[in-house]
Amino acid sequence: MHAYPDGNVFYRRLAKPLPRIVRGDGCWLEDADGKRYLDACGGAFVACLGHGNAEIAAALAEQAGRVAYVNGTAFTTDPVEQLASELATTLPGDLDHVYFLSSGSEAVEAALKLARQYWIERGRPEKRKVLALSAAYHGNTLLALSASAREHYKTYVSDWLVDVGRVPVPCYRCGCRADDPTCPTCTGTALDAALEQAGADTVAAFIAEPVGGSSTGAGVPRAEYFRTVRDVCDRYDVLFIADEVLCGAGRTGTWWAIEPFGVAPDLMTMGKGIAAGYAPLSAVAAPRRIVDVLATGSGALLHAQTFSFHPVACAAGLATVRILRKHRLVERCAELGTVLHRQLAGLTALPNVWTVRGRGLLAGIEFVEDTKIGTPLPRALRFAETFTEQALAAGLVVWPNVGHVDGTRGDLVMLAPPYIVTEAEIGEIVTRFAAALDRTLAAVSVAAR
Ligand code: PLP
């Protein structure tokens, strides 16, 4: 166990003791005491091919031995070019050029800056505002955090953030209870009203996750939602940025979560699973019609990061994409997703479990005080955190999330098992989940409803 101030590292949660992981194999992790954990969330929606993949490890070693680093202002390399080409064949619409970075926050920062620079170079400098959903997480650097609706992360830095307009989040705790076919929030027409209010001429971009990640616990908007978003953005000359950092790279059963909506964004961000966790890698995808404006204008995107276009990270990404293709793992996400959601549906019969949401191998399970009307649990109970600790004690790794109801209240956990998970392992996840819930209810004082 590591517990601050032992050793010389300080982790984010200073009071939390951390088991020391010494090896991983498929969906399983093992700590220094020999305890095994079923990794049901790939760490943070990242380890999508599981742990200990020798093929990716070899690709990393091979590239590191050849050339580990050159800067993208001076050179290009094979893994960068090849990964961009492979990804381009999967991308929706006219997205066909890719800018590589390291983290999801960096990709979101770069996409928003690209949107702003695009409008300036197109002679529309008044287009500078950004709109995002009322439940949103797009990262933790200051611009990405500004676009996020996660109030507790903003506590000490709110003076440094920029204003981002809010559009009500669709199909999650909406007053229409998903019943009203004309509901502006759930159909997407609320974006129209938000743009009118903000002054559409001043808006550069609208950013949203096609399938909610930690912001809504895998909330899936209605089929027509992004068609409306596309129409409205086209009508008002606003760039639509799809943030696929969490939901992309095959997890929801299609290469990109936007696909089933039948539209394409103007810009797309990706990260987490694109290198399966074997290296930090993220990217912004853009079409020529946008990049050409910069190419024929200032000649450069004004966004510099030392580790962009990292050859070793891109080698890991290339190996990941090739493995996804070779073993038809995106299709497997759709198939195993059906199994996962069938089994998880049974959890709603358990105390304090309100809903199970999601698509493919992405699921959110929300805990509430009253399951009839979805009243959030008192935050002071720290239900999601306690559940996660109990799950870990039961050898199950899940991703907790709080604050999605109103920026502060809300308790949910998410599952995002590696795409190689077996049906037997899914059964084990559900069994350990139920055991962790029993232990949580015993540990916190909450009326079971
Ligand atoms: N966008 C979404 C949708 C995310 O879920 C996240 C992280 O969870 C980010 C962006 C930021 O990614 P990172 O933590 O790699 O900076």
CSV table of C-alpha atoms and ligand atoms in Angstrom, one decimal:
chain,number,residue,atom,x,y,z
A,1,MET,CA,0.0,0.0,0.0
A,2,HIS,CA,1.1,3.6,-0.7
A,3,ALA,CA,-0.2,6.1,1.8
A,4,TYR,CA,0.9,9.8,1.8
A,5,PRO,CA,3.4,10.9,3.0
A,6,ASP,CA,5.2,7.5,2.5
A,7,GLY,CA,7.8,7.6,-0.3
A,8,ASN,CA,8.2,10.6,-2.5
A,9,VAL,CA,5.1,10.7,-4.6
A,10,PHE,CA,1.9,12.4,-3.8
A,11,TYR,CA,-1.2,11.2,-5.6
A,12,ARG,CA,-4.5,13.1,-6.1
A,13,ARG,CA,-6.3,11.7,-3.2
A,14,LEU,CA,-3.9,12.4,-0.3
A,15,ALA,CA,-5.8,10.5,2.4
A,16,LYS,CA,-6.5,7.4,0.4
A,17,PRO,CA,-4.2,4.3,0.7
A,18,LEU,CA,-3.5,2.8,-2.7
A,19,PRO,CA,-2.7,-0.9,-3.3
A,20,ARG,CA,0.5,-1.4,-5.4
A,21,ILE,CA,-0.3,-3.1,-8.7
A,22,VAL,CA,2.5,-5.3,-9.9
A,23,ARG,CA,1.0,-7.1,-12.9
A,24,GLY,CA,-2.0,-7.3,-15.2
A,25,ASP,CA,-3.3,-10.0,-17.5
A,26,GLY,CA,-6.4,-9.5,-19.6
A,27,CYS,CA,-9.2,-8.0,-17.5
A,28,TRP,CA,-7.4,-8.8,-14.3
A,29,LEU,CA,-4.9,-6.9,-12.1
A,30,GLU,CA,-2.8,-8.2,-9.3
A,31,ASP,CA,-1.3,-6.3,-6.3
A,32,ALA,CA,1.9,-6.8,-4.3
A,33,ASP,CA,0.0,-9.0,-1.8
A,34,GLY,CA,-1.3,-11.3,-4.5
A,35,LYS,CA,-4.9,-10.0,-4.4
A,36,ARG,CA,-6.6,-10.0,-7.8
A,37,TYR,CA,-9.0,-7.4,-9.1
A,38,LEU,CA,-11.4,-7.6,-12.0
A,39,ASP,CA,-10.9,-4.3,-13.9
A,40,ALA,CA,-14.4,-3.5,-15.0
A,41,CYS,CA,-13.6,0.1,-16.1
A,42,GLY,CA,-10.2,-0.2,-17.8
A,43,GLY,CA,-8.8,2.2,-15.1
A,44,ALA,CA,-10.6,5.2,-16.4
A,45,PHE,CA,-12.2,3.9,-19.7
A,46,VAL,CA,-8.7,3.5,-21.1
A,47,ALA,CA,-7.4,-0.1,-21.0
A,48,CYS,CA,-9.8,-1.3,-23.7
A,49,LEU,CA,-7.7,-4.3,-24.8
A,50,GLY,CA,-6.9,-5.4,-21.2
A,51,HIS,CA,-3.6,-5.7,-19.5
A,52,GLY,CA,-0.4,-7.4,-20.6
A,53,ASN,CA,-1.0,-7.3,-24.4
A,54,ALA,CA,2.3,-8.5,-25.8
A,55,GLU,CA,1.7,-7.3,-29.3
A,56,ILE,CA,1.3,-3.7,-28.3
A,57,ALA,CA,4.2,-4.0,-25.9
A,58,ALA,CA,6.4,-5.2,-28.8
A,59,ALA,CA,5.2,-2.4,-31.1
A,60,LEU,CA,6.2,0.1,-28.4
A,61,ALA,CA,9.6,-1.4,-27.9
A,62,GLU,CA,10.2,-1.7,-31.6
A,63,GLN,CA,9.5,2.0,-32.1
A,64,ALA,CA,11.4,3.1,-29.0
A,65,GLY,CA,14.4,1.2,-30.3
A,66,ARG,CA,14.1,2.8,-33.8
A,67,VAL,CA,13.4,6.4,-32.8
A,68,ALA,CA,11.6,7.5,-29.6
A,69,TYR,CA,11.0,11.1,-30.1
A,70,VAL,CA,11.3,13.8,-32.8
A,71,ASN,CA,9.4,17.1,-32.8
A,72,GLY,CA,6.4,17.5,-35.1
A,73,THR,CA,7.6,20.9,-36.2
A,74,ALA,CA,10.7,19.4,-37.7
A,75,PHE,CA,9.9,15.8,-38.7
A,76,THR,CA,7.2,13.2,-39.4
A,77,THR,CA,7.4,9.5,-38.7
A,78,ASP,CA,5.8,6.3,-40.0
A,79,PRO,CA,3.6,5.5,-36.9
A,80,VAL,CA,2.2,9.0,-37.0
A,81,GLU,CA,1.4,8.9,-40.7
A,82,GLN,CA,0.1,5.3,-40.6
A,83,LEU,CA,-2.1,5.8,-37.5
A,84,ALA,CA,-3.7,8.9,-39.1
A,85,SER,CA,-4.4,6.9,-42.2
A,86,GLU,CA,-5.9,4.0,-40.3
A,87,LEU,CA,-8.1,6.3,-38.2
A,88,ALA,CA,-9.2,8.3,-41.2
A,89,THR,CA,-10.8,5.2,-42.7
A,90,THR,CA,-13.0,4.9,-39.5
A,91,LEU,CA,-13.9,8.5,-39.1
A,92,PRO,CA,-17.4,9.8,-39.9
A,93,GLY,CA,-18.3,12.3,-42.7
A,94,ASP,CA,-15.5,14.3,-44.1
A,95,LEU,CA,-13.1,14.1,-41.1
A,96,ASP,CA,-9.9,13.0,-42.7
A,97,HIS,CA,-7.0,14.7,-41.0
A,98,VAL,CA,-5.7,14.0,-37.5
A,99,TYR,CA,-3.7,16.1,-35.0
A,100,PHE,CA,-2.1,14.0,-32.2
A,101,LEU,CA,-1.7,15.0,-28.6
A,102,SER,CA,-1.4,13.2,-25.3
A,103,SER,CA,-4.5,13.7,-23.1
A,104,GLY,CA,-8.2,14.3,-23.7
A,105,SER,CA,-8.0,17.7,-22.1
A,106,GLU,CA,-5.3,18.7,-24.6
A,107,ALA,CA,-7.4,17.5,-27.5
A,108,VAL,CA,-10.5,19.5,-26.2
A,109,GLU,CA,-8.3,22.6,-25.8
A,110,ALA,CA,-6.9,22.2,-29.3
A,111,ALA,CA,-10.3,21.6,-30.8
A,112,LEU,CA,-11.8,24.7,-29.2
A,113,LYS,CA,-8.8,26.8,-30.2
A,114,LEU,CA,-8.9,25.4,-33.7
A,115,ALA,CA,-12.6,26.4,-33.9
A,116,ARG,CA,-11.8,29.9,-32.7
A,117,GLN,CA,-8.8,30.3,-35.1
A,118,TYR,CA,-10.9,29.0,-38.0
A,119,TRP,CA,-13.5,31.7,-37.6
A,120,ILE,CA,-10.9,34.4,-37.2
A,121,GLU,CA,-9.1,33.3,-40.3
A,122,ARG,CA,-12.4,33.1,-42.2
A,123,GLY,CA,-13.0,36.8,-41.4
A,124,ARG,CA,-15.6,36.2,-38.6
A,125,PRO,CA,-13.7,37.3,-35.5
A,126,GLU,CA,-16.9,38.0,-33.6
A,127,LYS,CA,-17.5,34.2,-33.4
A,128,ARG,CA,-15.8,33.5,-30.1
A,129,LYS,CA,-18.3,31.9,-27.7
A,130,VAL,CA,-18.6,28.3,-26.9
A,131,LEU,CA,-21.8,26.4,-25.9
A,132,ALA,CA,-21.8,23.1,-24.0
A,133,LEU,CA,-24.3,20.8,-22.3
A,134,SER,CA,-25.6,21.5,-18.7
A,135,ALA,CA,-24.1,18.1,-17.6
A,136,ALA,CA,-20.7,17.9,-19.3
A,137,TYR,CA,-17.1,16.9,-18.6
A,138,HIS,CA,-14.5,17.8,-21.2
A,139,GLY,CA,-11.3,17.8,-19.1
A,140,ASN,CA,-9.4,19.6,-16.4
A,141,THR,CA,-7.1,22.2,-18.1
A,142,LEU,CA,-8.7,25.6,-17.9
A,143,LEU,CA,-10.5,25.9,-21.2
A,144,ALA,CA,-11.6,22.3,-21.1
A,145,LEU,CA,-12.7,22.8,-17.5
A,146,SER,CA,-14.6,25.9,-18.5
A,147,ALA,CA,-16.6,23.8,-21.0
A,148,SER,CA,-17.2,21.2,-18.2
A,149,ALA,CA,-20.2,21.5,-15.8
A,150,ARG,CA,-18.4,20.1,-12.9
A,151,GLU,CA,-18.6,22.7,-10.2
A,152,HIS,CA,-16.5,21.1,-7.5
A,153,TYR,CA,-13.5,21.0,-9.8
A,154,LYS,CA,-13.8,24.7,-10.4
A,155,THR,CA,-13.8,25.7,-6.7
A,156,TYR,CA,-10.4,27.3,-6.5
A,157,VAL,CA,-9.9,28.4,-10.1
A,158,SER,CA,-13.3,29.9,-11.1
A,159,ASP,CA,-11.7,33.3,-11.5
A,160,TRP,CA,-9.5,32.0,-14.2
A,161,LEU,CA,-12.2,30.3,-16.3
A,162,VAL,CA,-14.0,31.6,-19.4
A,163,ASP,CA,-17.8,31.8,-19.8
A,164,VAL,CA,-19.3,28.9,-21.6
A,165,GLY,CA,-23.1,29.0,-22.4
A,166,ARG,CA,-25.2,26.0,-21.4
A,167,VAL,CA,-27.7,24.0,-23.3
A,168,PRO,CA,-29.9,21.6,-21.2
A,169,VAL,CA,-28.6,18.1,-21.4
A,170,PRO,CA,-30.9,15.7,-23.3
A,171,CYS,CA,-32.6,12.6,-21.9
A,172,TYR,CA,-31.1,12.7,-18.4
A,173,ARG,CA,-33.4,13.8,-15.6
A,174,CYS,CA,-35.4,15.8,-18.0
A,175,GLY,CA,-38.8,17.0,-16.8
A,176,CYS,CA,-40.5,15.3,-19.7
A,177,ARG,CA,-39.3,11.9,-18.3
A,178,ALA,CA,-38.5,10.9,-21.9
A,179,ASP,CA,-42.2,10.8,-22.7
A,180,ASP,CA,-42.8,14.0,-24.6
A,181,PRO,CA,-41.9,13.6,-28.4
A,182,THR,CA,-41.7,17.4,-28.7
A,183,CYS,CA,-39.5,18.1,-25.7
A,184,PRO,CA,-37.0,20.8,-26.8
A,185,THR,CA,-34.3,19.4,-24.5
A,186,CYS,CA,-34.5,15.9,-25.7
A,187,THR,CA,-35.2,16.6,-29.4
A,188,GLY,CA,-32.3,19.1,-29.6
A,189,THR,CA,-34.3,22.2,-30.5
A,190,ALA,CA,-33.2,23.8,-27.2
A,191,LEU,CA,-29.8,24.4,-28.9
A,192,ASP,CA,-31.7,26.7,-31.3
A,193,ALA,CA,-33.0,28.7,-28.4
A,194,ALA,CA,-29.6,28.8,-26.7
A,195,LEU,CA,-28.0,30.1,-29.9
A,196,GLU,CA,-30.6,32.8,-30.3
A,197,GLN,CA,-30.1,33.9,-26.7
A,198,ALA,CA,-26.3,33.9,-27.0
A,199,GLY,CA,-26.4,35.6,-30.4
A,200,ALA,CA,-25.6,33.0,-32.9
A,201,ASP,CA,-23.3,35.3,-34.8
A,202,THR,CA,-21.0,35.3,-31.8
A,203,VAL,CA,-20.8,31.5,-31.3
A,204,ALA,CA,-17.9,29.6,-32.6
A,205,ALA,CA,-18.7,26.1,-31.5
A,206,PHE,CA,-21.1,23.7,-29.6
A,207,ILE,CA,-19.3,20.8,-27.9
A,208,ALA,CA,-21.1,17.6,-26.7
A,209,GLU,CA,-20.4,14.0,-26.1
A,210,PRO,CA,-22.5,11.8,-28.4
A,211,VAL,CA,-23.0,9.3,-25.6
A,212,GLY,CA,-22.5,10.8,-22.1
A,213,GLY,CA,-19.5,9.7,-20.2
A,214,SER,CA,-19.0,10.5,-16.6
A,215,SER,CA,-21.2,13.6,-17.0
A,216,THR,CA,-24.5,11.7,-17.2
A,217,GLY,CA,-23.3,8.1,-16.5
A,218,ALA,CA,-23.6,6.9,-20.1
A,219,GLY,CA,-26.8,8.8,-20.9
A,220,VAL,CA,-27.8,8.1,-24.6
A,221,PRO,CA,-29.7,11.0,-26.3
A,222,ARG,CA,-32.7,10.2,-28.6
A,223,ALA,CA,-32.1,9.1,-32.1
A,224,GLU,CA,-33.0,12.5,-33.6
A,225,TYR,CA,-31.0,14.6,-31.1
A,226,PHE,CA,-27.8,15.0,-33.1
A,227,ARG,CA,-29.6,15.3,-36.4
A,228,THR,CA,-31.3,18.4,-34.9
A,229,VAL,CA,-27.9,19.6,-33.5
A,230,ARG,CA,-26.4,19.2,-37.0
A,231,ASP,CA,-29.2,21.2,-38.7
A,232,VAL,CA,-29.1,23.9,-36.1
A,233,CYS,CA,-25.3,24.3,-36.3
A,234,ASP,CA,-25.5,24.4,-40.1
A,235,ARG,CA,-28.2,27.0,-40.0
A,236,TYR,CA,-26.2,29.3,-37.7
A,237,ASP,CA,-22.7,28.6,-38.9
A,238,VAL,CA,-21.6,27.1,-35.7
A,239,LEU,CA,-19.0,24.2,-35.5
A,240,PHE,CA,-20.3,21.0,-33.9
A,241,ILE,CA,-17.5,19.4,-31.9
A,242,ALA,CA,-18.2,15.8,-30.9
A,243,ASP,CA,-16.1,14.9,-27.8
A,244,GLU,CA,-15.4,11.1,-28.2
A,245,VAL,CA,-12.6,11.0,-25.7
A,246,LEU,CA,-14.5,8.6,-23.5
A,247,CYS,CA,-17.2,7.1,-25.7
A,248,GLY,CA,-15.2,6.6,-28.8
A,249,ALA,CA,-12.7,4.0,-30.2
A,250,GLY,CA,-15.4,1.3,-30.5
A,251,ARG,CA,-16.6,1.1,-26.9
A,252,THR,CA,-20.3,1.8,-27.7
A,253,GLY,CA,-20.3,-0.9,-30.5
A,254,THR,CA,-19.5,1.4,-33.5
A,255,TRP,CA,-16.1,3.0,-34.1
A,256,TRP,CA,-17.5,6.3,-33.0
A,257,ALA,CA,-20.5,6.9,-30.8
A,258,ILE,CA,-21.9,9.6,-33.2
A,259,GLU,CA,-22.4,7.0,-36.0
A,260,PRO,CA,-25.8,5.6,-35.1
A,261,PHE,CA,-27.2,9.2,-35.1
A,262,GLY,CA,-26.4,9.4,-38.8
A,263,VAL,CA,-24.6,12.7,-38.8
A,264,ALA,CA,-20.9,13.8,-38.7
A,265,PRO,CA,-19.4,16.5,-36.5
A,266,ASP,CA,-17.1,19.3,-37.8
A,267,LEU,CA,-14.4,18.4,-35.3
A,268,MET,CA,-14.0,15.4,-33.2
A,269,THR,CA,-11.8,14.7,-30.1
A,270,MET,CA,-10.6,11.2,-29.1
A,271,GLY,CA,-8.3,9.9,-26.4
A,272,LYS,CA,-8.4,7.2,-23.7
A,273,GLY,CA,-8.9,3.9,-25.6
A,274,ILE,CA,-7.2,4.9,-28.8
A,275,ALA,CA,-3.9,3.5,-27.6
A,276,ALA,CA,-5.5,1.2,-25.1
A,277,GLY,CA,-3.6,2.7,-22.2
A,278,TYR,CA,-0.2,1.5,-23.4
A,279,ALA,CA,0.8,5.2,-24.0
A,280,PRO,CA,-0.9,8.5,-23.4
A,281,LEU,CA,-2.5,9.5,-26.8
A,282,SER,CA,-5.3,11.7,-27.9
A,283,ALA,CA,-6.2,13.5,-31.1
A,284,VAL,CA,-8.4,16.0,-32.9
A,285,ALA,CA,-9.9,15.0,-36.2
A,286,ALA,CA,-10.8,17.7,-38.7
A,287,PRO,CA,-11.8,17.9,-42.3
A,288,ARG,CA,-9.8,19.6,-45.1
A,289,ARG,CA,-12.5,22.4,-45.4
A,290,ILE,CA,-11.4,23.5,-41.9
A,291,VAL,CA,-7.7,22.8,-42.0
A,292,ASP,CA,-7.4,24.4,-45.4
A,293,VAL,CA,-8.6,27.8,-44.0
A,294,LEU,CA,-5.5,27.8,-41.7
A,295,ALA,CA,-3.2,26.3,-44.4
A,296,THR,CA,-4.1,29.1,-46.8
A,297,GLY,CA,-4.2,31.7,-44.1
A,298,SER,CA,-1.7,32.0,-41.2
A,299,GLY,CA,-0.2,28.6,-42.1
A,300,ALA,CA,-0.2,27.1,-38.6
A,301,LEU,CA,-2.5,26.0,-35.8
A,302,LEU,CA,-1.6,28.2,-32.8
A,303,HIS,CA,-1.3,25.3,-30.3
A,304,ALA,CA,2.0,23.9,-29.3
A,305,GLN,CA,2.7,20.9,-27.1
A,306,THR,CA,6.1,19.1,-26.8
A,307,PHE,CA,4.7,15.6,-26.8
A,308,SER,CA,2.3,16.0,-29.8
A,309,PHE,CA,2.8,13.5,-32.6
A,310,HIS,CA,4.8,11.2,-30.3
A,311,PRO,CA,6.1,8.3,-32.4
A,312,VAL,CA,6.1,5.7,-29.6
A,313,ALA,CA,2.6,6.7,-28.5
A,314,CYS,CA,1.4,6.6,-32.1
A,315,ALA,CA,3.0,3.2,-32.5
A,316,ALA,CA,0.9,2.0,-29.5
A,317,GLY,CA,-2.2,3.6,-31.2
A,318,LEU,CA,-1.4,1.9,-34.5
A,319,ALA,CA,-1.1,-1.5,-32.9
A,320,THR,CA,-4.3,-0.9,-31.0
A,321,VAL,CA,-6.3,0.0,-34.1
A,322,ARG,CA,-4.9,-2.9,-36.0
A,323,ILE,CA,-5.8,-5.3,-33.2
A,324,LEU,CA,-9.4,-3.9,-33.0
A,325,ARG,CA,-9.7,-4.5,-36.7
A,326,LYS,CA,-8.1,-8.0,-36.8
A,327,HIS,CA,-10.2,-9.4,-34.0
A,328,ARG,CA,-13.4,-7.5,-34.9
A,329,LEU,CA,-13.4,-6.1,-31.4
A,330,VAL,CA,-15.7,-3.1,-32.2
A,331,GLU,CA,-18.4,-5.6,-33.3
A,332,ARG,CA,-17.6,-7.6,-30.2
A,333,CYS,CA,-18.4,-4.5,-28.1
A,334,ALA,CA,-21.9,-4.4,-29.6
A,335,GLU,CA,-22.4,-8.2,-29.0
A,336,LEU,CA,-21.0,-8.3,-25.5
A,337,GLY,CA,-22.7,-5.0,-24.7
A,338,THR,CA,-26.0,-6.8,-25.2
A,339,VAL,CA,-25.0,-9.4,-22.7
A,340,LEU,CA,-23.7,-6.8,-20.2
A,341,HIS,CA,-26.9,-4.7,-20.4
A,342,ARG,CA,-29.1,-7.8,-20.1
A,343,GLN,CA,-27.3,-8.8,-17.0
A,344,LEU,CA,-27.1,-5.3,-15.5
A,345,ALA,CA,-30.9,-4.8,-16.0
A,346,GLY,CA,-31.4,-7.2,-13.0
A,347,LEU,CA,-29.6,-4.7,-10.7
A,348,THR,CA,-32.5,-2.3,-10.8
A,349,ALA,CA,-34.4,-4.7,-8.5
A,350,LEU,CA,-31.7,-4.0,-5.8
A,351,PRO,CA,-32.1,-1.3,-3.1
A,352,ASN,CA,-31.2,2.3,-4.1
A,353,VAL,CA,-30.4,1.3,-7.7
A,354,TRP,CA,-32.4,3.7,-9.9
A,355,THR,CA,-31.3,3.2,-13.5
A,356,VAL,CA,-28.8,1.4,-15.7
A,357,ARG,CA,-27.9,3.4,-18.9
A,358,GLY,CA,-25.5,3.1,-21.7
A,359,ARG,CA,-24.6,1.4,-25.0
A,360,GLY,CA,-22.2,-1.4,-25.9
A,361,LEU,CA,-19.5,-1.9,-23.3
A,362,LEU,CA,-20.3,1.3,-21.5
A,363,ALA,CA,-22.7,1.4,-18.6
A,364,GLY,CA,-23.7,3.8,-15.9
A,365,ILE,CA,-25.6,2.7,-12.8
A,366,GLU,CA,-27.1,5.4,-10.7
A,367,PHE,CA,-27.9,5.2,-7.0
A,368,VAL,CA,-30.6,7.3,-5.4
A,369,GLU,CA,-32.5,7.7,-2.2
A,370,ASP,CA,-35.9,7.0,-3.7
A,371,THR,CA,-36.0,4.8,-6.7
A,372,LYS,CA,-39.6,5.7,-7.6
A,373,ILE,CA,-38.8,9.4,-8.2
A,374,GLY,CA,-35.0,9.4,-8.4
A,375,THR,CA,-34.3,11.7,-5.5
A,376,PRO,CA,-30.5,12.0,-5.2
A,377,LEU,CA,-28.9,10.6,-2.0
A,378,PRO,CA,-27.6,13.1,0.5
A,379,ARG,CA,-24.0,13.9,-0.6
A,380,ALA,CA,-22.8,13.7,2.9
A,381,LEU,CA,-23.3,9.9,2.7
A,382,ARG,CA,-20.6,9.6,0.0
A,383,PHE,CA,-22.4,6.6,-1.4
A,384,ALA,CA,-20.6,6.3,-4.7
A,385,GLU,CA,-17.2,6.6,-3.0
A,386,THR,CA,-18.2,4.0,-0.4
A,387,PHE,CA,-19.5,1.7,-3.0
A,388,THR,CA,-16.3,2.0,-5.0
A,389,GLU,CA,-14.2,1.1,-1.9
A,390,GLN,CA,-16.4,-1.8,-1.1
A,391,ALA,CA,-16.2,-3.0,-4.7
A,392,LEU,CA,-12.4,-2.8,-4.5
A,393,ALA,CA,-12.5,-4.8,-1.3
A,394,ALA,CA,-14.6,-7.4,-3.3
A,395,GLY,CA,-11.9,-7.4,-6.0
A,396,LEU,CA,-13.9,-5.3,-8.5
A,397,VAL,CA,-12.7,-2.0,-10.0
A,398,VAL,CA,-15.5,0.4,-11.0
A,399,TRP,CA,-15.4,4.1,-11.8
A,400,PRO,CA,-17.3,6.4,-9.4
A,401,ASN,CA,-18.9,9.6,-10.3
A,402,VAL,CA,-20.6,12.3,-8.3
A,403,GLY,CA,-22.1,15.7,-9.0
A,404,HIS,CA,-23.9,14.9,-12.3
A,405,VAL,CA,-27.4,15.9,-11.0
A,406,ASP,CA,-26.6,19.6,-10.4
A,407,GLY,CA,-22.9,19.9,-10.3
A,408,THR,CA,-22.8,18.7,-6.7
A,409,ARG,CA,-25.4,16.0,-5.9
A,410,GLY,CA,-25.6,12.6,-7.7
A,411,ASP,CA,-24.0,9.2,-7.1
A,412,LEU,CA,-23.2,6.8,-9.9
A,413,VAL,CA,-20.7,4.2,-10.9
A,414,MET,CA,-19.6,3.3,-14.4
A,415,LEU,CA,-18.5,0.1,-16.0
A,416,ALA,CA,-16.3,0.0,-19.1
A,417,PRO,CA,-14.7,-3.5,-19.2
A,418,PRO,CA,-12.0,-4.3,-21.8
A,419,TYR,CA,-13.4,-5.3,-25.2
A,420,ILE,CA,-11.9,-8.8,-24.6
A,421,VAL,CA,-14.1,-9.4,-21.5
A,422,THR,CA,-15.8,-12.8,-21.6
A,423,GLU,CA,-19.4,-13.7,-20.7
A,424,ALA,CA,-18.2,-15.4,-17.6
A,425,GLU,CA,-16.3,-12.3,-16.5
A,426,ILE,CA,-19.5,-10.2,-17.1
A,427,GLY,CA,-21.3,-12.6,-14.8
A,428,GLU,CA,-18.5,-12.1,-12.2
A,429,ILE,CA,-18.8,-8.3,-12.5
A,430,VAL,CA,-22.5,-8.4,-11.8
A,431,THR,CA,-22.1,-10.8,-8.8
A,432,ARG,CA,-19.3,-8.7,-7.3
A,433,PHE,CA,-21.4,-5.6,-7.9
A,434,ALA,CA,-24.3,-7.0,-5.9
A,435,ALA,CA,-22.0,-8.0,-3.1
A,436,ALA,CA,-20.4,-4.5,-3.0
A,437,LEU,CA,-23.9,-3.0,-2.8
A,438,ASP,CA,-24.8,-5.2,0.2
A,439,ARG,CA,-21.6,-4.1,2.0
A,440,THR,CA,-22.2,-0.4,1.1
A,441,LEU,CA,-25.7,-0.5,2.5
A,442,ALA,CA,-24.4,-2.0,5.6
A,443,ALA,CA,-21.7,0.6,5.9
A,444,VAL,CA,-23.8,3.8,5.3
A,445,SER,CA,-27.0,4.6,7.0
A,446,VAL,CA,-29.6,4.9,4.2
A,447,ALA,CA,-33.2,3.9,3.9
A,448,ALA,CA,-33.3,1.2,1.2
A,449,ARG,CA,-36.0,2.2,-1.3
B,1,PLP,N1,-13.5,14.6,-22.6
B,1,PLP,C1,-14.2,13.6,-22.0
B,1,PLP,C2,-15.6,13.3,-22.5
B,1,PLP,C3,-13.7,12.9,-20.9
B,1,PLP,O1,-14.4,12.0,-20.3
B,1,PLP,C4,-12.4,13.3,-20.4
B,1,PLP,C5,-11.8,12.6,-19.2
B,1,PLP,O2,-12.4,11.9,-18.5
B,1,PLP,C6,-11.7,14.3,-21.0
B,1,PLP,C7,-12.3,14.9,-22.1
B,1,PLP,C8,-10.3,14.7,-20.6
B,1,PLP,O3,-9.4,13.7,-20.8
B,1,PLP,P1,-8.1,13.6,-19.9
B,1,PLP,O4,-8.4,13.2,-18.6
B,1,PLP,O5,-7.3,12.5,-20.7
B,1,PLP,O6,-7.4,14.9,-20.0
